Coordinates of C-alpha atoms in Angstrom, one line a residue:
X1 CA -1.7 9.9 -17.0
X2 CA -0.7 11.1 -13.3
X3 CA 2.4 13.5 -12.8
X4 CA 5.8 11.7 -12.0
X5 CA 7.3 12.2 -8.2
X6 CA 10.0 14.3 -8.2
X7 CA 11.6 12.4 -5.8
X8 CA 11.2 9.2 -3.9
X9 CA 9.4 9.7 -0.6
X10 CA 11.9 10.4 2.7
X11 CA 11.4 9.2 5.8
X12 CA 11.9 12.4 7.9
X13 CA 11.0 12.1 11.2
X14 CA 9.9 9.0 13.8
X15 CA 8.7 9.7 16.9
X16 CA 9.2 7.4 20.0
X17 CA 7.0 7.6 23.0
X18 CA 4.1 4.6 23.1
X19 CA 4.6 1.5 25.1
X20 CA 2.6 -0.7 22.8
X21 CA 1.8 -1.2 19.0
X22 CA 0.5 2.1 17.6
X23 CA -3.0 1.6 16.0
X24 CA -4.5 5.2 14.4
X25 CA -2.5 8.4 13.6
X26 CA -4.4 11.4 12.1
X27 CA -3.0 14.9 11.0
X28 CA -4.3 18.2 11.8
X29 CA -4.8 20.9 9.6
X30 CA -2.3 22.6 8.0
X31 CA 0.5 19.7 9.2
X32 CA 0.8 21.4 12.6
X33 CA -0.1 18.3 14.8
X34 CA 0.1 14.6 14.2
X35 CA -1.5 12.4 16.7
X36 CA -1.8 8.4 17.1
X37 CA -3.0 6.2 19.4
X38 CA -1.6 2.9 21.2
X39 CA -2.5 -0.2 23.0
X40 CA -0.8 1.3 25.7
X41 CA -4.3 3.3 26.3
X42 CA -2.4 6.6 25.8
X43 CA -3.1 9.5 23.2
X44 CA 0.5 10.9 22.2
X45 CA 0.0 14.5 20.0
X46 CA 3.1 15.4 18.6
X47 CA 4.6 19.0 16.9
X48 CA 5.8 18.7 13.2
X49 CA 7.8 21.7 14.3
X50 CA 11.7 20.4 15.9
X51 CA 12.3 20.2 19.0
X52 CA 8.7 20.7 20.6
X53 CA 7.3 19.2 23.3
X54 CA 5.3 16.2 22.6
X55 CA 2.1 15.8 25.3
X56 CA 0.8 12.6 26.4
X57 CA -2.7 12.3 27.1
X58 CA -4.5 9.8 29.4
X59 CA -8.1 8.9 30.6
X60 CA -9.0 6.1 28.5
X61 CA -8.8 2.7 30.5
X62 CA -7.6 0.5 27.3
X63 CA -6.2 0.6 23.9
X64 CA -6.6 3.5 21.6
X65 CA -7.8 2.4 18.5
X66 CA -8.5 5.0 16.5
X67 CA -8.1 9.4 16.1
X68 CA -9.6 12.1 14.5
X69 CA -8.7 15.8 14.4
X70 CA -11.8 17.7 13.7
X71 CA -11.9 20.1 10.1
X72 CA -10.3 23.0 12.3
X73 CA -8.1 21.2 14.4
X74 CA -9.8 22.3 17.4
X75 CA -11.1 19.1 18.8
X76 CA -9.5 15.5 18.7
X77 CA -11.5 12.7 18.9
X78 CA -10.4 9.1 20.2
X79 CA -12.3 5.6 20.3
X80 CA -11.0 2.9 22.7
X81 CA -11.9 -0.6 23.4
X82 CA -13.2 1.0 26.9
X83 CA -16.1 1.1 24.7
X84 CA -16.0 5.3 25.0
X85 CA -15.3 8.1 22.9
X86 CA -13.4 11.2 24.0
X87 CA -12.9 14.6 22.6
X88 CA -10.0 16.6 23.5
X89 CA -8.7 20.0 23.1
X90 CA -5.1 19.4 21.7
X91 CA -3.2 21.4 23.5
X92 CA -1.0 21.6 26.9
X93 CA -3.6 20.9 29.3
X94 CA -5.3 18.1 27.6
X95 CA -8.6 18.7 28.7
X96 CA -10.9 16.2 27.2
X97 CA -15.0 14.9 27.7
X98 CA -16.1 11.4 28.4
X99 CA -19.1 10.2 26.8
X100 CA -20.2 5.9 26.6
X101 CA -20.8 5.6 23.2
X102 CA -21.1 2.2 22.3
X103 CA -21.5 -1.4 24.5
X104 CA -18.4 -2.7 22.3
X105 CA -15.1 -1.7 21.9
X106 CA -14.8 1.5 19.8
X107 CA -13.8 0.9 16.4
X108 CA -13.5 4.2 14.2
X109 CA -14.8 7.5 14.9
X110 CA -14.7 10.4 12.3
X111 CA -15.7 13.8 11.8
X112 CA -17.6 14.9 9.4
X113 CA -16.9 17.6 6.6
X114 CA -18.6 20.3 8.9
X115 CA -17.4 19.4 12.2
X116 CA -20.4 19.6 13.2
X117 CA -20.9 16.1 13.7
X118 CA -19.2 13.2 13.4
X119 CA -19.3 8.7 13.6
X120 CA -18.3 6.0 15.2
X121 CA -18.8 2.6 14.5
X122 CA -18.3 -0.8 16.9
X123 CA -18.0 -4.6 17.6
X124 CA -21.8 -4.1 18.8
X125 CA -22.2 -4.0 15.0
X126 CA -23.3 -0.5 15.1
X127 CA -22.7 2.7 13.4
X128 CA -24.0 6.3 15.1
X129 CA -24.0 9.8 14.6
X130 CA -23.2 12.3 17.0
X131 CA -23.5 16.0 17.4
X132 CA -20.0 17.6 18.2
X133 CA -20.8 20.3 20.5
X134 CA -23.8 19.3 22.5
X135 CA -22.1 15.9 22.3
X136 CA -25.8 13.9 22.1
X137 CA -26.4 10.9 20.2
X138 CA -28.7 11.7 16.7
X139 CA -28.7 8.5 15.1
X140 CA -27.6 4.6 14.4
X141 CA -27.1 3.0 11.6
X142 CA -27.4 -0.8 12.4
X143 CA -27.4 -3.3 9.6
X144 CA -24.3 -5.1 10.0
X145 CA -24.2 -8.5 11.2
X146 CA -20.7 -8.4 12.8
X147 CA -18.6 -6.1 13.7
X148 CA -18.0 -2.7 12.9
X149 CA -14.5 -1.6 12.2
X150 CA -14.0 1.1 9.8
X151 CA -15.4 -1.1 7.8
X152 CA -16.9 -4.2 9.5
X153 CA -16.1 -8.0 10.3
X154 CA -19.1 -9.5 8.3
X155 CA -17.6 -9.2 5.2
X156 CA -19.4 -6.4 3.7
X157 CA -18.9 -2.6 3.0
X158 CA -22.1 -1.2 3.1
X159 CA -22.7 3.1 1.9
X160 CA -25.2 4.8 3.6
X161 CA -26.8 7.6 2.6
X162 CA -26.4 10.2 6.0
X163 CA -30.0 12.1 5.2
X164 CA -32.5 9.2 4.9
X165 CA -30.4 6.8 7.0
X166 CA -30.8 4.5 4.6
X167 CA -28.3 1.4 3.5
X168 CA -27.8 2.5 -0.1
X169 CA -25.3 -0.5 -1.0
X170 CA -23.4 -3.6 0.8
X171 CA -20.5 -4.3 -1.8
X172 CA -19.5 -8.2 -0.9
X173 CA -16.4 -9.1 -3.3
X174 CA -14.2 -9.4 -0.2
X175 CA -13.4 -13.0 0.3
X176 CA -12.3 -12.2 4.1
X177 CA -13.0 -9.5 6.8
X178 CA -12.3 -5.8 5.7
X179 CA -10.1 -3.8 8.1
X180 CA -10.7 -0.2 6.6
X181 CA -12.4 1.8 4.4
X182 CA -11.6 5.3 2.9
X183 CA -13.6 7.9 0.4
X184 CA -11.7 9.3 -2.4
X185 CA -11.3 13.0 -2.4
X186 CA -13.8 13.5 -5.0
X187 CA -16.6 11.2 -2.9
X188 CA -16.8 9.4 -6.4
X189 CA -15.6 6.2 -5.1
X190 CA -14.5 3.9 -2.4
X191 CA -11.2 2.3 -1.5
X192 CA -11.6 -1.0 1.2
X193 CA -8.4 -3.3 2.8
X194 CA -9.1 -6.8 3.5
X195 CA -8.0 -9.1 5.9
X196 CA -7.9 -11.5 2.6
X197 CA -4.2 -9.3 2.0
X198 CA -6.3 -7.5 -1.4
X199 CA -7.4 -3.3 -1.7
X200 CA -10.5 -2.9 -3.8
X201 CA -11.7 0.5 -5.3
X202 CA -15.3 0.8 -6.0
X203 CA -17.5 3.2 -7.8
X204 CA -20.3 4.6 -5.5
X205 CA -22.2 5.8 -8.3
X206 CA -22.3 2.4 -10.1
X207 CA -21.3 0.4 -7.7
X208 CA -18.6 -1.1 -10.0
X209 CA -15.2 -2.5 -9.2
X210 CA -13.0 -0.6 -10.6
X211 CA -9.5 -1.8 -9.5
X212 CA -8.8 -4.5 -7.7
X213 CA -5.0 -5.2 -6.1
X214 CA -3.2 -8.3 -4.6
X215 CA 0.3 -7.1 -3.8
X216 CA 0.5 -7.4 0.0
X217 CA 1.6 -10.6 1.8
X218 CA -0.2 -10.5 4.6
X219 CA -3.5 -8.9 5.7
X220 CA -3.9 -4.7 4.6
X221 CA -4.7 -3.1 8.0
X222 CA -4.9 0.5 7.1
X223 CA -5.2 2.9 3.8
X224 CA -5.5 6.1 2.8
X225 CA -5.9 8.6 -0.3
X226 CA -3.6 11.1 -1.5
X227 CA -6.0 14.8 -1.3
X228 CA -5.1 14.7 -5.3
X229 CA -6.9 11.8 -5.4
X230 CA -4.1 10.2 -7.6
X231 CA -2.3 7.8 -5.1
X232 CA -3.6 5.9 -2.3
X233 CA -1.2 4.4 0.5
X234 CA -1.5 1.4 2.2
X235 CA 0.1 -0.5 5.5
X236 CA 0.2 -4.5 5.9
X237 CA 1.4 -6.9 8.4
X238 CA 3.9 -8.2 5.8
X239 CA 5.8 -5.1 7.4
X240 CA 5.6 -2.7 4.1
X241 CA 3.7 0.7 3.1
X242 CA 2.6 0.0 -0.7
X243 CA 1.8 3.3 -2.9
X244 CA -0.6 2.8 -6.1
X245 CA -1.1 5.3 -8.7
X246 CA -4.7 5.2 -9.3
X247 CA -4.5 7.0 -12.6
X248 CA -2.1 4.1 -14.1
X249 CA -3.4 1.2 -12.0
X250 CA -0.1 -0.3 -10.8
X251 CA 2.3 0.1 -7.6
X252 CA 4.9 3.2 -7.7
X253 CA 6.7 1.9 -4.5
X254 CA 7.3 -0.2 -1.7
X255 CA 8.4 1.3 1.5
X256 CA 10.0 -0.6 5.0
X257 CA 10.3 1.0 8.0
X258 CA 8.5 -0.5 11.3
X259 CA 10.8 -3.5 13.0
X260 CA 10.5 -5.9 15.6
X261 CA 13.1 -7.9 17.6
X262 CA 10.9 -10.6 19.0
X263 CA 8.2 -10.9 21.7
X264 CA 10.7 -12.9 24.1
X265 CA 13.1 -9.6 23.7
X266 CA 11.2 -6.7 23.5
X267 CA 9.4 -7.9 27.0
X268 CA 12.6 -7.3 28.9
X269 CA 13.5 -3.2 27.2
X270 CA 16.7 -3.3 29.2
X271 CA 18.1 -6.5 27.6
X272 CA 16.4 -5.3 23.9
X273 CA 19.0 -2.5 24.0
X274 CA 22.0 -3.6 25.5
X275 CA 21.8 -6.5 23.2
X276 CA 21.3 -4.1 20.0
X277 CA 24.4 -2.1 21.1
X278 CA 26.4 -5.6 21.2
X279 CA 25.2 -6.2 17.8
X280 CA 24.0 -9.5 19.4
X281 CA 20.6 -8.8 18.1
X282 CA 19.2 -7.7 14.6
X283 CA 15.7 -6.3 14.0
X284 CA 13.1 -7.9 11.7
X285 CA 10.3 -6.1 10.4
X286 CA 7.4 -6.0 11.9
X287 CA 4.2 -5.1 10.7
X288 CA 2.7 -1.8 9.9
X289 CA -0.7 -1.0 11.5
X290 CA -2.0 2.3 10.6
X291 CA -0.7 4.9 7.8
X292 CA -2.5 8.3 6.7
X293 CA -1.6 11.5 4.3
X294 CA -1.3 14.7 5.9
X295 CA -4.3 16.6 4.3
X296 CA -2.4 18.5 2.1
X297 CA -0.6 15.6 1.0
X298 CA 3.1 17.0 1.6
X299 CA 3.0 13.8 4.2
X300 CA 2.0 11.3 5.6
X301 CA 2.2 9.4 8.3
X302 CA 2.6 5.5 9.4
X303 CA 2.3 3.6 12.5
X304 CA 3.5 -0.1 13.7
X305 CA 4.3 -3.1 16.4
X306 CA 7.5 -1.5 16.7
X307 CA 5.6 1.4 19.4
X308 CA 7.2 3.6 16.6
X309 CA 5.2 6.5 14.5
X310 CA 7.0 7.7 11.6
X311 CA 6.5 10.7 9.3
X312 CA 7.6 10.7 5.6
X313 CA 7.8 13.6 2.1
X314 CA 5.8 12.3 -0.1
X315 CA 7.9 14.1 -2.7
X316 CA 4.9 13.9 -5.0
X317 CA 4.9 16.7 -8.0
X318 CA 4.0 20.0 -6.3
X319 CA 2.5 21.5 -9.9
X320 CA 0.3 18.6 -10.4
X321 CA -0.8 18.4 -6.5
X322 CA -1.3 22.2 -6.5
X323 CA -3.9 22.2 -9.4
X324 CA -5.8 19.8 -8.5
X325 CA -6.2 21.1 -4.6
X326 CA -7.6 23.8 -6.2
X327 CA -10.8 22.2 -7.8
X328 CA -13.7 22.1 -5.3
X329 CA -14.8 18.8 -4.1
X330 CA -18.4 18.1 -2.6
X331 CA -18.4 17.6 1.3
X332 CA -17.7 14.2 2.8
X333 CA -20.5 12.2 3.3
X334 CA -21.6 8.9 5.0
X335 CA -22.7 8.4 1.6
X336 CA -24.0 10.9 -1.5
X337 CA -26.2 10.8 -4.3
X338 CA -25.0 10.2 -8.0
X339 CA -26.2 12.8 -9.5
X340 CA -24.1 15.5 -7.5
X341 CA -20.5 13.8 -8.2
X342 CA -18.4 14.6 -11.0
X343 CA -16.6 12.3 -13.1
X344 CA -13.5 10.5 -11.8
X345 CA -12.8 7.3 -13.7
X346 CA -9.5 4.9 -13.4
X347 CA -8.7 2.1 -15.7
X348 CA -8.8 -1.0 -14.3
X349 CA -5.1 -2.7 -13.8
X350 CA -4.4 -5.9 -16.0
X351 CA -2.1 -7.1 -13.2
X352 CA -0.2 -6.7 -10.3
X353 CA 1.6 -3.5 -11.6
X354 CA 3.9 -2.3 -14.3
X355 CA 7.2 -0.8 -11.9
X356 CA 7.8 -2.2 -9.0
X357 CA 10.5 0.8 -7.0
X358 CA 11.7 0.0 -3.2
X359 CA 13.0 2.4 -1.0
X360 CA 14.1 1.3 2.6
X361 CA 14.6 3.7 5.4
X362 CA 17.6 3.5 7.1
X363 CA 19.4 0.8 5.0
X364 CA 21.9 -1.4 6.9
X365 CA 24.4 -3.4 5.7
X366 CA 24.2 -7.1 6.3
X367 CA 26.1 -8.1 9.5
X368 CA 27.3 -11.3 10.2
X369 CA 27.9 -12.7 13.0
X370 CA 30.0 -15.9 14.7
X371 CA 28.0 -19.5 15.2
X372 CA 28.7 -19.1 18.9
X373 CA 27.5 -15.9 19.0
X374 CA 24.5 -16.6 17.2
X375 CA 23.8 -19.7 19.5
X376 CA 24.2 -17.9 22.5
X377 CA 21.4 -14.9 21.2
X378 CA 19.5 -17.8 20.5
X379 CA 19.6 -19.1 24.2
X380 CA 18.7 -15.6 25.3
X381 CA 16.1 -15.3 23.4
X382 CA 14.6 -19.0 24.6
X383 CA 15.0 -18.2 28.3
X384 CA 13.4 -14.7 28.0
X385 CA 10.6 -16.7 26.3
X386 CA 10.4 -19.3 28.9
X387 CA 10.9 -16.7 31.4
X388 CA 7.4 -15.0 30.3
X389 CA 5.9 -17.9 30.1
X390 CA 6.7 -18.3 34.1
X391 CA 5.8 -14.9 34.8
X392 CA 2.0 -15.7 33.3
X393 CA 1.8 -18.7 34.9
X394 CA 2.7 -17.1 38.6
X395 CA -0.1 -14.6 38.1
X396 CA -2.7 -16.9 37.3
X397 CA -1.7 -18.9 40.2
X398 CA -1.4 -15.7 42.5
X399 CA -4.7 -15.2 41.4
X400 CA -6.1 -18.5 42.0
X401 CA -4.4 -18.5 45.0
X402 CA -6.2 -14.5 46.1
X403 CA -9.8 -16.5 45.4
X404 CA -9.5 -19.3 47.8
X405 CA -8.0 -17.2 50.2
X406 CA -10.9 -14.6 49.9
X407 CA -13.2 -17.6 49.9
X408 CA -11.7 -18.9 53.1
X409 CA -12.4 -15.9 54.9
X410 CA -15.8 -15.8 53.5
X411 CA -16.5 -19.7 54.8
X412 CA -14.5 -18.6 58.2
X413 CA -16.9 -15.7 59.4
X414 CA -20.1 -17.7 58.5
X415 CA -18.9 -20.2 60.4
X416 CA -18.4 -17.7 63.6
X417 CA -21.6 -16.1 62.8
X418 CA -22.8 -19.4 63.5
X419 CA -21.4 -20.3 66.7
X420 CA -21.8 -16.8 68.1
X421 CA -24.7 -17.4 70.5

């Protein structure tokens, strides 16, 4: 039986700085750095430690959408659906290397146990290997008939075995597309998210199912194990982070966090915030794209729509985390043979969990508000929408309207080359 938390997990920190939906976030070593990614095609690296400076990095031409600190914390890597990767050094000057790594957008991209290498994987339906410091391409892995996410959009999660570059296993239970995949601590088993709102861990030894959950609402965009290999974390678009102990099969808690005012509202930031100080406008959750433990575990670390990344205490038992850091695992692996991996086994849950506990940062109390009131935030909100709409609709006419006049000017000088004798 897993170790009790001590406490329920905190939120204590959120940073605010991206323009868009945050769609990765990775810790450093040692809890020093936390960095995430945006649709706002920015790199934000921020310092655990108060009241440090936060930098902002730049060079990739569209959304981020995924990060990797390397095992030292030296190197940061970033994929983008500019279809590059780029490695940074995380510091100040945010010096960084361009390389065109795949001819899709960037999906994942991941260091490996060494740092000497390390893999991305695309919507070309490709995974490759990379060296790190001569930054040259070793290898592909292509089997996958869709594309590649973490996991991929063809249904499958398939475990490939680095050395022989070999496709050891596709495990197909997923009835929809899986959004991420994640190796336990141990590299005994797998843990996949499904856009079909279900989180399935599998044996790689066996290839068994071993647990099998259906407590999200909505589709499970992100997971990620606890270094004790006890709990695993997940984020959904039904707004909520979901913990699971893995030693008991069932769900320890359910946290909220990430919110959303509307797409009509949070267009227009100036209205969003004189309307919140009214108390004309309440937030509604939004949902939570990306979440990851620090890698000791003292953290982690959540991303959503709301441009927001927060950082929580896990508040797990330090005794029972402490121990078990100190057994030595095997190095992670694209994939690894059985007969190197010890024995981790979990029961398989009967159902959707014993002990259902909810903890909700920030907790407001309900406010209500008049009918008028309520109507006129309503008319707001319609006119902002409308007003977007109009915005859209003048730029495609603007552009339509740039073409012709570029085409004009094309017909106009053939026409005087013509008639110049």
């Amino acid at each position: 039986m897993a170790a009790p938390c001590a406490e329920d997990p905190s939120l204590e920190r959120h940073f605010k700085g991206h323009r868009d939906a945050v769609t990765c976030v990775d810790f450093s070593i040692k809890t020093k750095q936390l960095a995430s990614g945006s649709m706002d095609s920015c790199l934000m690296v921020w310092h655990m430690k108060p009241q440090s400076r936060a930098y902002r990095f730049t060079g990739h031409k569209d959304a981020v959408t995924c990060v990797n600190f390397s095992p030292s914390g030296h190197l940061l890597a970033s994929g983008s659906r500019d279809k590059t990767v780029r490695l940074w050094v995380p510091n100040v000057k945010g010096e960084s290397t361009s390389f065109r790594a795949h001819t899709a957008t960037v999906r994942s991209v991941h260091f490996c146990s060494d740092g000497q290498s390390f893999v991305t994987a695309s919507d070309d339906k490709t995974v490759k290997v990379w060296s790190t410091h001569r930054q040259k391409f070793l290898f592909s892995l292509s089997q996958h008939i869709n594309w590649v996410r973490c996991a991929n959009d063809d249904k499958t999660v398939k475990l490939w075995d680095k050395s022989s570059r070999e496709c050891i296993h596709s495990y197909c239970e997923h009835g929809g597309f899986v959004t991420y995949v994640d190796f336990h601590p141990s590299g005994t088993c797998i843990a996949a998210a499904g856009m079909d709102n279900t989180v399935k861990v599998w044996d790689v030894r066996t290839h068994r199912l071993l647990q099998h959950y259906q407590l999200h609402s909505a589709a499970v965009n992100a997971l990620s194990f606890h270094p004790s290999g006890s709990y695993l974390i997940t984020a959904s678009s039904d707004s909520t982070l979901k913990i699971l102990d893995l030693m008991e099969g069932r769900l320890l808690y359910t946290l909220h966090g990430h919110q959303s005012a509307g797409r009509g509202i949070e267009a227009f930031p100036c209205y969003l915030d004189r309307l919140l100080g009214l108390g004309l406008v309440q937030l509604r959750r939004g949902p939570a794209t990306t979440v990851a433990f620090s890698r000791t575990g003292e953290y982690f670390a959540s991303g959503g729509s709301d441009e927001q990344v927060m950082v929580w205490k896990s508040n797990f038992d330090v005794v029972d985390h402490g121990e078990v850091m100190k057994v030595p695992r095997p190095p992670a692996t694209l994939a690894s043979s059985a007969g190197n991996l010890p024995e981790v086994d979990f029961p398989v849950p009967s159902g959707r969990g014993r002990s259902v506990e909810s903890v909700q940062s920030q907790p407001q109390e309900p406010v209500s508000m008049p009918q008028t009131l309520t109507s006129t935030l309503e008319h707001i909100v319609g006119q902002l929408d409308v007003l977007t709409q109009t915005v859209s609709i003048l730029e495609q006419r603007l552009t339509l309207t740039e073409d012709k006049l570029k085409q004009c000017l094309e017909n106009q000088q053939l026409i005087m080359q013509r008639t110049t004798p």
